PDB file of C-alpha atoms in Angstrom:
ATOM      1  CA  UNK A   1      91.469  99.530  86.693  1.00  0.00           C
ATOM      2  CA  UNK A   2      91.865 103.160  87.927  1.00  0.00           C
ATOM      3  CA  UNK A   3      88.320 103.536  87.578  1.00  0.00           C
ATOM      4  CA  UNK A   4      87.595 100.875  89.827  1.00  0.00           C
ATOM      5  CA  UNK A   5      90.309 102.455  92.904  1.00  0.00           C
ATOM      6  CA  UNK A   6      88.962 105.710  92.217  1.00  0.00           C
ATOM      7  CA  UNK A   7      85.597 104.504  92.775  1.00  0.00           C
ATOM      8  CA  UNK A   8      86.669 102.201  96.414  1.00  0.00           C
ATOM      9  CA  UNK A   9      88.480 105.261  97.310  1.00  0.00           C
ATOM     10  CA  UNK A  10      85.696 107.339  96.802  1.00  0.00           C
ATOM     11  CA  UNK A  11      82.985 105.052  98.814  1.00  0.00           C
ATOM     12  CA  UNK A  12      85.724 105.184 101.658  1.00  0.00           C
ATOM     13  CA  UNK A  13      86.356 107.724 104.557  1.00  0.00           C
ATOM     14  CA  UNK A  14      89.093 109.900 103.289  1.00  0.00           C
ATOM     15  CA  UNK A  15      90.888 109.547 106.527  1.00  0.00           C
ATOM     16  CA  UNK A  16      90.924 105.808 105.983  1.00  0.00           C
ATOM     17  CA  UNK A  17      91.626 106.661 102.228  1.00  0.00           C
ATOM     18  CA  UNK A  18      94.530 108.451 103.281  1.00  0.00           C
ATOM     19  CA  UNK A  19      95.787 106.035 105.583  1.00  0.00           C
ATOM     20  CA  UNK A  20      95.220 102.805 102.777  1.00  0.00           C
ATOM     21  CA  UNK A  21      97.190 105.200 100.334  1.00  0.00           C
ATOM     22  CA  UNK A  22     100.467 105.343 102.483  1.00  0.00           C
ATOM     23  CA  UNK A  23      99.975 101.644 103.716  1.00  0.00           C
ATOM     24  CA  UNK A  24     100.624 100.940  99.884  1.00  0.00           C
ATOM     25  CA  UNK A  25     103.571 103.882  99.500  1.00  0.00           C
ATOM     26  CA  UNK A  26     104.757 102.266 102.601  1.00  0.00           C
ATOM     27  CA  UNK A  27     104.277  98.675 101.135  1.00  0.00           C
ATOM     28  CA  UNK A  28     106.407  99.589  97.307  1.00  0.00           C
ATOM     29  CA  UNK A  29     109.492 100.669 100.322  1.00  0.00           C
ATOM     30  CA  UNK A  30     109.089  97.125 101.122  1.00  0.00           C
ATOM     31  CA  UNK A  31     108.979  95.561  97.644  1.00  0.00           C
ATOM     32  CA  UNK A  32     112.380  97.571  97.240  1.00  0.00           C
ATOM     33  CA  UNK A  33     113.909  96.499 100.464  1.00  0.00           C
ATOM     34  CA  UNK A  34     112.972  92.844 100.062  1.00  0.00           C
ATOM     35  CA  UNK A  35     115.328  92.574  97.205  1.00  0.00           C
ATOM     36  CA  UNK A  36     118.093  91.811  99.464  1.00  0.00           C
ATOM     37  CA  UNK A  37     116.995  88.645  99.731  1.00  0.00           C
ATOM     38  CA  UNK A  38     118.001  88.359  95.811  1.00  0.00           C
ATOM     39  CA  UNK A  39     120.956  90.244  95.333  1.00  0.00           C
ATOM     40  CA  UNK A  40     124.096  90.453  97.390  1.00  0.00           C
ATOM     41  CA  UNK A  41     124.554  94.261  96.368  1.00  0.00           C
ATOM     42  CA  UNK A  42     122.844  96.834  94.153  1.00  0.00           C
ATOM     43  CA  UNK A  43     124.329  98.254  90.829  1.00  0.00           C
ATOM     44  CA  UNK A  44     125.951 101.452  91.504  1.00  0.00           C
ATOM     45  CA  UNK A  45     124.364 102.386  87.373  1.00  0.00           C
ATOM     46  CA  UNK A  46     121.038 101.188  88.192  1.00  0.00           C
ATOM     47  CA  UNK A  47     120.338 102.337  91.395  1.00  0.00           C
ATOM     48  CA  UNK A  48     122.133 106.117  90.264  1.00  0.00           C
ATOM     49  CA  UNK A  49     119.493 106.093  87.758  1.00  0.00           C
ATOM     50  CA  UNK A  50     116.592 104.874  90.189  1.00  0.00           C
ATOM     51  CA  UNK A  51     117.573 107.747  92.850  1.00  0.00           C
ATOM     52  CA  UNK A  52     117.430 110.175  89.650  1.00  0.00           C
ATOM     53  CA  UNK A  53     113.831 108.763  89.124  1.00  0.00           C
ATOM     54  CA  UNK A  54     112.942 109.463  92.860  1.00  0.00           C
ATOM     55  CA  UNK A  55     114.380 112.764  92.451  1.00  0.00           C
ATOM     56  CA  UNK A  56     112.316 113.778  89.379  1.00  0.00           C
ATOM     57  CA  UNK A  57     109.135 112.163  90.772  1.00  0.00           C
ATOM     58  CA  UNK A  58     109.282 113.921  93.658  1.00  0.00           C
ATOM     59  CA  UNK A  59     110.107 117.579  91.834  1.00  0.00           C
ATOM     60  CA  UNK A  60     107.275 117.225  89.267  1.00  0.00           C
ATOM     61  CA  UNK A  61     104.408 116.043  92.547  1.00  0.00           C
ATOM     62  CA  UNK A  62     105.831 118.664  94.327  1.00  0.00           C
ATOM     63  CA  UNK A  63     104.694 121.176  91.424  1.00  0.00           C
ATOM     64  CA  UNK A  64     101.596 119.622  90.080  1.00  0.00           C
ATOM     65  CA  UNK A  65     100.174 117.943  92.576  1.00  0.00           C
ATOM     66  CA  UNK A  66     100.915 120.336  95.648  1.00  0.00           C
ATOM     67  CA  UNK A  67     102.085 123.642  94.540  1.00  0.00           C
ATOM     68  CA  UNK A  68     100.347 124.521  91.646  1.00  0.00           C
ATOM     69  CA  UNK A  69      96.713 123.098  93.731  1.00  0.00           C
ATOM     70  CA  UNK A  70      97.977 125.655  97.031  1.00  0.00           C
ATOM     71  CA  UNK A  71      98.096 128.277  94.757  1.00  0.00           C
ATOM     72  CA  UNK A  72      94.740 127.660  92.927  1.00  0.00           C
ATOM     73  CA  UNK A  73      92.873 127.220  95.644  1.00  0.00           C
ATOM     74  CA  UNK A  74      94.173 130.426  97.768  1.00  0.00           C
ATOM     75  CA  UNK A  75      92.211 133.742  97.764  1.00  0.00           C
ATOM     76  CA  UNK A  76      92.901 136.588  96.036  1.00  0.00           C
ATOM     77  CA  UNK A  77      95.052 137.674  93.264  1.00  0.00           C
ATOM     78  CA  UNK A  78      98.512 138.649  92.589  1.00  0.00           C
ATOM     79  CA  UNK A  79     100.895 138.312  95.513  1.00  0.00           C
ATOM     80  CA  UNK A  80      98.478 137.791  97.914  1.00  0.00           C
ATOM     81  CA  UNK A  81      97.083 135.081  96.135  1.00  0.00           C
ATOM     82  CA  UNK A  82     100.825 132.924  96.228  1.00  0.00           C
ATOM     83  CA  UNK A  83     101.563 134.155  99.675  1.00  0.00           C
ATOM     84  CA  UNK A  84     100.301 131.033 101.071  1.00  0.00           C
ATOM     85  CA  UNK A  85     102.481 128.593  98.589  1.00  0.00           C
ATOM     86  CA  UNK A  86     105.448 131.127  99.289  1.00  0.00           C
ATOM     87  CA  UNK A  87     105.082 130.596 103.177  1.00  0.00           C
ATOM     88  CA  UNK A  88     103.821 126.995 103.522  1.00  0.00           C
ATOM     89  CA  UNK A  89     107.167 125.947 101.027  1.00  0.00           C
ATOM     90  CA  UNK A  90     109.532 128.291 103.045  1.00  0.00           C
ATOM     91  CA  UNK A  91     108.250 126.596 106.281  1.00  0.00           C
ATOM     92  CA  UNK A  92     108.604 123.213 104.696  1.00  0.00           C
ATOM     93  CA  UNK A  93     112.325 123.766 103.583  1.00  0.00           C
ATOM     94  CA  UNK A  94     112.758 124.991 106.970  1.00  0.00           C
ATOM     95  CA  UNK A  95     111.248 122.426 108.903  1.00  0.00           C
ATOM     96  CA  UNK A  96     113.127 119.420 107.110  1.00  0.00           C
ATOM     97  CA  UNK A  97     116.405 122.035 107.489  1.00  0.00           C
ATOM     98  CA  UNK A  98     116.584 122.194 111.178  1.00  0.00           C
ATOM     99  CA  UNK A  99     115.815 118.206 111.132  1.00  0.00           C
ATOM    100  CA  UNK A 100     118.976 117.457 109.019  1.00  0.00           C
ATOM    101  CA  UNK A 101     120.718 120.199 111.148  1.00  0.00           C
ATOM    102  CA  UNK A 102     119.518 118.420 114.643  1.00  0.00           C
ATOM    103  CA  UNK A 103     118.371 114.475 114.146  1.00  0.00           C
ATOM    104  CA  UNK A 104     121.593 112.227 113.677  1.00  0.00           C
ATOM    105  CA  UNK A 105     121.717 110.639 110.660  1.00  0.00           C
ATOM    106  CA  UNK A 106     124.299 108.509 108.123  1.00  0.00           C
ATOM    107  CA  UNK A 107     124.374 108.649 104.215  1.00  0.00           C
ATOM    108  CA  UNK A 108     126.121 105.548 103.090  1.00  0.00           C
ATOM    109  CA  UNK A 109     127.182 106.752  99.770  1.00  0.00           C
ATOM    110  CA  UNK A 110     128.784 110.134 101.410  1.00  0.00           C
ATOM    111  CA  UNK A 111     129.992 107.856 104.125  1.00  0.00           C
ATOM    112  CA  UNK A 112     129.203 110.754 106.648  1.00  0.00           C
ATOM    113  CA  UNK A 113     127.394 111.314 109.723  1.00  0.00           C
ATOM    114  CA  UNK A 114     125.235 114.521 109.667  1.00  0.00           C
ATOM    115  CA  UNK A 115     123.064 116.047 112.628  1.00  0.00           C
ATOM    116  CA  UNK A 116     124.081 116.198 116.462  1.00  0.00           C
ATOM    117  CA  UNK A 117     126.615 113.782 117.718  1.00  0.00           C
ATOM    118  CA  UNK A 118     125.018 110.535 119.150  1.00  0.00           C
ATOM    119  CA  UNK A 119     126.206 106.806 120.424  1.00  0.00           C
ATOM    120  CA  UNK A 120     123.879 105.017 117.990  1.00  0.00           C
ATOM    121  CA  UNK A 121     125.246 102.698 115.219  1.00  0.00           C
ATOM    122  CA  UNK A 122     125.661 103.707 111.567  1.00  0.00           C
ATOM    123  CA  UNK A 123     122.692 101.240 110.642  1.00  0.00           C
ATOM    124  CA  UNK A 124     120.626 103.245 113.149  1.00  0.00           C
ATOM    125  CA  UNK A 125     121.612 106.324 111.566  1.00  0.00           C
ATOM    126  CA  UNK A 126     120.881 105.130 108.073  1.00  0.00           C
ATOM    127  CA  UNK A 127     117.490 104.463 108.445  1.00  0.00           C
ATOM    128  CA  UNK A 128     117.039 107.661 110.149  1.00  0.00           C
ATOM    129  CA  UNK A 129     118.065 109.281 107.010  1.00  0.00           C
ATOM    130  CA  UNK A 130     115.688 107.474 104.576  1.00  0.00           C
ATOM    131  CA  UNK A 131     113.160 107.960 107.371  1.00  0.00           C
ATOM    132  CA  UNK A 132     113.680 112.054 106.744  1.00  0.00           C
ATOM    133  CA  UNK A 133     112.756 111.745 103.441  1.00  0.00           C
ATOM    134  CA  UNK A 134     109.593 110.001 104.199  1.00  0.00           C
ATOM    135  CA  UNK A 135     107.536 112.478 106.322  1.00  0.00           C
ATOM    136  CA  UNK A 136     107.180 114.523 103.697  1.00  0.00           C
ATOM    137  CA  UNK A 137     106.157 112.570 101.282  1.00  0.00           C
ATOM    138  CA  UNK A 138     103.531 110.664 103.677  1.00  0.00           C
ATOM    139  CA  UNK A 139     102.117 114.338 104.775  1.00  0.00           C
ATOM    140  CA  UNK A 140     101.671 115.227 100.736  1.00  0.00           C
ATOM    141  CA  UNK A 141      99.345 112.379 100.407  1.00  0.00           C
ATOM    142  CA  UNK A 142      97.330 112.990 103.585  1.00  0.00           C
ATOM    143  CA  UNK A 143      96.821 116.373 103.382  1.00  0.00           C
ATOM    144  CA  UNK A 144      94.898 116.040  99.760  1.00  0.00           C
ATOM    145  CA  UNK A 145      92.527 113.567 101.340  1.00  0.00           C
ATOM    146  CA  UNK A 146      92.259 115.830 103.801  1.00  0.00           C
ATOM    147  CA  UNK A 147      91.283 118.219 101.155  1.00  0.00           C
ATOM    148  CA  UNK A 148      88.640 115.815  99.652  1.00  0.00           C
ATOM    149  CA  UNK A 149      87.554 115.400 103.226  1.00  0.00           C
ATOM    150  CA  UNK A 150      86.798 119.133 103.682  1.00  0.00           C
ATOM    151  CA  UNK A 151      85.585 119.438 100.243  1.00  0.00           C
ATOM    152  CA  UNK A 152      87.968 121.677  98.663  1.00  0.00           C
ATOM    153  CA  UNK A 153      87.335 121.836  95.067  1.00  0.00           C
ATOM    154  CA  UNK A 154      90.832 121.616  94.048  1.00  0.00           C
ATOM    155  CA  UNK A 155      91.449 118.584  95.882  1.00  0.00           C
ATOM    156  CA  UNK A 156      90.189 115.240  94.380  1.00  0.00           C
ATOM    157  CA  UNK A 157      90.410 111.633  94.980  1.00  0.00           C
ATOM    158  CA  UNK A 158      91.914 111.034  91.444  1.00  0.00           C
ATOM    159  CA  UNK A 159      94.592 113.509  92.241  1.00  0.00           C
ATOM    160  CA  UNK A 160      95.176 111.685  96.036  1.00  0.00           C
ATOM    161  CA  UNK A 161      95.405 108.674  94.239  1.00  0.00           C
ATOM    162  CA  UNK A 162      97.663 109.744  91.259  1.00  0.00           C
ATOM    163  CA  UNK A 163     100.094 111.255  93.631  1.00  0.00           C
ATOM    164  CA  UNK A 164     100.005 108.328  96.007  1.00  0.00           C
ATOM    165  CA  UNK A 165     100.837 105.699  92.970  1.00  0.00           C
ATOM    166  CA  UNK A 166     103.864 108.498  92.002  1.00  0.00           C
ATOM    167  CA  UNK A 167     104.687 108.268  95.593  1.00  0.00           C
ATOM    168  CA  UNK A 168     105.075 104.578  95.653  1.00  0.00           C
ATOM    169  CA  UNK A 169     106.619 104.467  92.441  1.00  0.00           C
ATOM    170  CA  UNK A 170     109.893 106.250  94.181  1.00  0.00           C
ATOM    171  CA  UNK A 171     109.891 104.552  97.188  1.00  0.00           C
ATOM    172  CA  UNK A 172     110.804 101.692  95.466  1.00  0.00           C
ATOM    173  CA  UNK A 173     114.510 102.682  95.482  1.00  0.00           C
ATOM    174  CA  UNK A 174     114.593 104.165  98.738  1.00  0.00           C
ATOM    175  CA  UNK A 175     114.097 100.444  99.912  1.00  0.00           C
ATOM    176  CA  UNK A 176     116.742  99.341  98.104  1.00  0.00           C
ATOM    177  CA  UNK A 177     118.964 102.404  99.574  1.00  0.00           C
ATOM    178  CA  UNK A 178     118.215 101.445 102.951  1.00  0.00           C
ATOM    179  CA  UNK A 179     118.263  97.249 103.229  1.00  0.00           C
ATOM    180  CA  UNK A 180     121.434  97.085 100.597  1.00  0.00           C
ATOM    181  CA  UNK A 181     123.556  99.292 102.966  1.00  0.00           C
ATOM    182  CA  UNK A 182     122.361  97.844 105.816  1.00  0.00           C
ATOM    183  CA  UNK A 183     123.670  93.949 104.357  1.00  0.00           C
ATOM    184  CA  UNK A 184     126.664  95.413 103.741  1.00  0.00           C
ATOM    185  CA  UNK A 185     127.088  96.396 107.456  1.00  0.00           C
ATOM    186  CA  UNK A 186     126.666  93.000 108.095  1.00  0.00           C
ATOM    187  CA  UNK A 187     123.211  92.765 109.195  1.00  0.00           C
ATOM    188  CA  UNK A 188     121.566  89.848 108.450  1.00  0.00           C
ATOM    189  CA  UNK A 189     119.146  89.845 105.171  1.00  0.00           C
ATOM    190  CA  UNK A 190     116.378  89.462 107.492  1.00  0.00           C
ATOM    191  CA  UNK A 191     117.460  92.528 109.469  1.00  0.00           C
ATOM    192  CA  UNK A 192     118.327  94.421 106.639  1.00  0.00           C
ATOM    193  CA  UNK A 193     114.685  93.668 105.060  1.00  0.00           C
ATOM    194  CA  UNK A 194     112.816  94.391 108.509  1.00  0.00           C
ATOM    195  CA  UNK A 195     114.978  97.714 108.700  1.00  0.00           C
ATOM    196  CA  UNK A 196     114.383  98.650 104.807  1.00  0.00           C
ATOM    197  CA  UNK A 197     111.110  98.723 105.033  1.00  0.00           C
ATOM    198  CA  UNK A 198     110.571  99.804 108.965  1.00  0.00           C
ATOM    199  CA  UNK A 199     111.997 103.610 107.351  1.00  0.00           C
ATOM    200  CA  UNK A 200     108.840 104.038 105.667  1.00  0.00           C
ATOM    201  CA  UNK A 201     106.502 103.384 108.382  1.00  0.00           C
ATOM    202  CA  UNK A 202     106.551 106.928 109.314  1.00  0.00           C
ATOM    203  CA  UNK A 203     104.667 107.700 105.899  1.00  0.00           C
ATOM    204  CA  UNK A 204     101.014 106.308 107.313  1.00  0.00           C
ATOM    205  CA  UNK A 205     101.636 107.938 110.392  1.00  0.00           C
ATOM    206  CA  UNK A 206     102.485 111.364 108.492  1.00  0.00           C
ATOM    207  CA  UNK A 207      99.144 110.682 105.994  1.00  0.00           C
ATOM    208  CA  UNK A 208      96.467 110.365 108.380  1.00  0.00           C
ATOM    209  CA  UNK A 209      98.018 113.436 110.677  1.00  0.00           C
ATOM    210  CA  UNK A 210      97.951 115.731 107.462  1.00  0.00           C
ATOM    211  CA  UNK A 211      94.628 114.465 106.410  1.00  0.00           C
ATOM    212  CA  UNK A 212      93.033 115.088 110.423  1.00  0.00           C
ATOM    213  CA  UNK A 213      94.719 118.152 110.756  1.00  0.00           C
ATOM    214  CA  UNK A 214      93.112 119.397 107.434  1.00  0.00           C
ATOM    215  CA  UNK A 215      89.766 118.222 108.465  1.00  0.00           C
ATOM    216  CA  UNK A 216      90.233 120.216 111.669  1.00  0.00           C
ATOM    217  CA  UNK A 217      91.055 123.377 109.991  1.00  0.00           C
ATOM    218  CA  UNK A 218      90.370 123.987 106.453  1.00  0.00           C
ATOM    219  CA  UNK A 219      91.754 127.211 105.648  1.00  0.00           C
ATOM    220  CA  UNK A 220      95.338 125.549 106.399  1.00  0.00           C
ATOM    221  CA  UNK A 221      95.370 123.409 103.490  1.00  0.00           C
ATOM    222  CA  UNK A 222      97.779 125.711 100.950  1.00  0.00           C
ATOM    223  CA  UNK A 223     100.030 125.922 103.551  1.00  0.00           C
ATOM    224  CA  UNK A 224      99.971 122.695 104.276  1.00  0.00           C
ATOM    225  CA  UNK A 225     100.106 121.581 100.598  1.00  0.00           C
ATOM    226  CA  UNK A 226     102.986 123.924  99.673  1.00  0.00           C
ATOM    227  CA  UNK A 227     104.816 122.727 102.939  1.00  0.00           C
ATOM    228  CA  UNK A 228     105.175 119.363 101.926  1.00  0.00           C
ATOM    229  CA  UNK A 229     106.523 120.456  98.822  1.00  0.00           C
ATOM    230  CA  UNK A 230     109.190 122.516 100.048  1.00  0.00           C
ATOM    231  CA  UNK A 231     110.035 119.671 102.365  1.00  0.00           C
ATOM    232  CA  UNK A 232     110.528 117.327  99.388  1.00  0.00           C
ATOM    233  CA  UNK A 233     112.416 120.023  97.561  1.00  0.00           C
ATOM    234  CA  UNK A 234     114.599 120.297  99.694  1.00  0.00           C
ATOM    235  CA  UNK A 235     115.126 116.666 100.429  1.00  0.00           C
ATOM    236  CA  UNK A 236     115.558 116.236  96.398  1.00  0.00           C
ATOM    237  CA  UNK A 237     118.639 118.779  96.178  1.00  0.00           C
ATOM    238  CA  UNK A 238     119.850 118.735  99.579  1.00  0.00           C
ATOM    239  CA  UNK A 239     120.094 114.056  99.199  1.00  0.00           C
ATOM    240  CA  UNK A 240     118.738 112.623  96.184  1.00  0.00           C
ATOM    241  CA  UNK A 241     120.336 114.312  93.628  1.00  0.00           C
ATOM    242  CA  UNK A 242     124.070 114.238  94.545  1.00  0.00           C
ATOM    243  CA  UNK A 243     123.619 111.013  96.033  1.00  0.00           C
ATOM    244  CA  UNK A 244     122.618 109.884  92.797  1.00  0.00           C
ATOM    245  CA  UNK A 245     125.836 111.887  91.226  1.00  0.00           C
ATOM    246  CA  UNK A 246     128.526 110.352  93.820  1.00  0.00           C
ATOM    247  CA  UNK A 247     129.816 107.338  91.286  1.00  0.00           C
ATOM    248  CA  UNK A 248     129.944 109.405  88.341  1.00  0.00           C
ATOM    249  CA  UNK A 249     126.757 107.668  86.835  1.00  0.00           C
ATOM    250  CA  UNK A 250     125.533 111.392  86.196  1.00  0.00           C
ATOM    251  CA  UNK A 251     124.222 110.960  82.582  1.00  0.00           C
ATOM    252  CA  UNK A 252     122.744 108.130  83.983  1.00  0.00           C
ATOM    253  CA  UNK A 253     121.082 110.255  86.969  1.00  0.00           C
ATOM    254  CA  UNK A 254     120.004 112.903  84.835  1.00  0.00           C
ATOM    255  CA  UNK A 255     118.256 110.712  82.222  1.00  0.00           C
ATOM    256  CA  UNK A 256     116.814 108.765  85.308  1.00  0.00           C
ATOM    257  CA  UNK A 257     115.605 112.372  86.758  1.00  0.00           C
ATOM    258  CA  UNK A 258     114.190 113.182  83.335  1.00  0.00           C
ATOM    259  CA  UNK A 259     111.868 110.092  83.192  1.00  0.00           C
ATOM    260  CA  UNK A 260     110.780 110.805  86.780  1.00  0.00           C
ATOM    261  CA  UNK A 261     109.349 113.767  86.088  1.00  0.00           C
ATOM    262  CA  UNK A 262     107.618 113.275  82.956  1.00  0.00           C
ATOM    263  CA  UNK A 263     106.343 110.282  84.364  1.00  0.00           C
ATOM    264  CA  UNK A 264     104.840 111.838  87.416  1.00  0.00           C
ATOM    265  CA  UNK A 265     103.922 115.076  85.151  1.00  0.00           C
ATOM    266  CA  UNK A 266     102.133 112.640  82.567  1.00  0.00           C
ATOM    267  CA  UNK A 267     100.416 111.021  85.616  1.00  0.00           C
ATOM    268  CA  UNK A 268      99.040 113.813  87.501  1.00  0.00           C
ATOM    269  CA  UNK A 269      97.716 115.926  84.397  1.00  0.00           C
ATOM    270  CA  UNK A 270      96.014 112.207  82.574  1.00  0.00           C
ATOM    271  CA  UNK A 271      94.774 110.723  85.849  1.00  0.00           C
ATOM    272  CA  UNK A 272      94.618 113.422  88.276  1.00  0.00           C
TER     273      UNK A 272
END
């Protein structure tokens, strides 16, 4: 079955690849989200362990399917040769920094409004959050087809793909951590669905900008590569992880954090 996406992927435009590759990270958000049509709140244990999952996912694509590539494919040796990574993650960090610092947003387990102050509701604010979390993860996917596109060795369709499917894979949670809050609120289910899944629309958007701004200019590909892994690093310790420590589930976390990454780890190095 891989065989056979690899191979429509490959007959494809990679811009439209990219774009069909965050329609279906964006589509798993929505998969999570529509759960609150079945459940009338998550389980504190099971969704500590899912956020550990997204948290390990998202540290193990951030090394093997974006740093470790920006580093292979950069010129040189020695420092020069990691000087790309080293700037493209700093500016990533940075970039996702000043967001959290300036864009008003609400975590629902730290009950606490971050960012500037602003009039909007808490459900506004909650989706903003998830929403954070999101850019990066939709520019990671772009800018490797954007790499296939511009026919960088190092980038491949099988490695797109792989890290699109680990993508999706932790989305699913973020759904749930979006239309679960947002019931208890007292939106509607419907609402809480159409806002659930509405925080991950910013993921196409982010793929097909990564992937045309890669295709424009080539040699910014490391940077870009090791910027959206610095961005998801930082989103990973700075939210995911003591998020999923706040109800002391952490032996749950950390075992769900462990299965993350060697799931994402065993993905990228058999498929990718």
């Amino acid at each position: 079955m891989f065989e056979s996406i690899l191979s429509y992927f490959e007959s494809i435009d990679p811009i439209l690849a990219a774009l069909y590759a965050t329609l279906f990270t964006w589509l798993v958000t929505a998969l999570g989200a529509a759960l609150v049509f079945f459940f009338k709140k998550e389980n504190k244990k099971v969704m500590d362990g899912m956020l550990g999952f997204t948290g390990g996912v998202m540290v193990a694509a951030s090394i093997w399917s974006l740093l470790i590539p920006a580093i292979d494919m950069s010129d040189g040796e020695g420092f020069t040769k990691v000087t790309p990574a080293v700037l493209g993650f700093l500016g990533g960090a940075a970039f996702l920094f000043m967001l959290d610092k300036i864009l008003p947003h609400f975590h629902a387990n730290f009950k606490q409004i971050e960012g500037i102050k602003s009039p909007w509701q808490k459900t506004t604010l909650l989706i903003l959050a998830i929403t954070l979390h999101n850019i990066p993860e939709g520019l990671a996917v772009g800018v490797l087809f954007g790499g296939v596109a511009a026919d960088i060795p190092q980038a491949t369709i099988a490695g797109a793909v792989t890290l699109a499917i680990g993508i999706g894979l932790q989305n699913f949670p973020e759904g749930i951590a979006v239309s679960m809050p947002l019931r208890r609120m007292g939106l509607s289910r419907r609402k809480s669905f159409f806002y659930g899944q509405l925080s991950a629309i910013v993921e196409p958007i982010a793929g097909v900008l990564g992937a045309v701004a890669v295709t424009t200019f080539t040699p910014i590909l490391p940077y870009t590569l090791a910027f959206a892994a610095g961005a998801m690093i930082f989103v990973v310790v700075e939210e995911v992880i003591p998020e999923s420590q706040q109800n002391n589930n952490t032996d749950i976390a950390t075992l769900g954090f462990i299965g993350g990454f060697i799931v994402m780890m065993t993905l990228d190095v058999a498929l990718g």
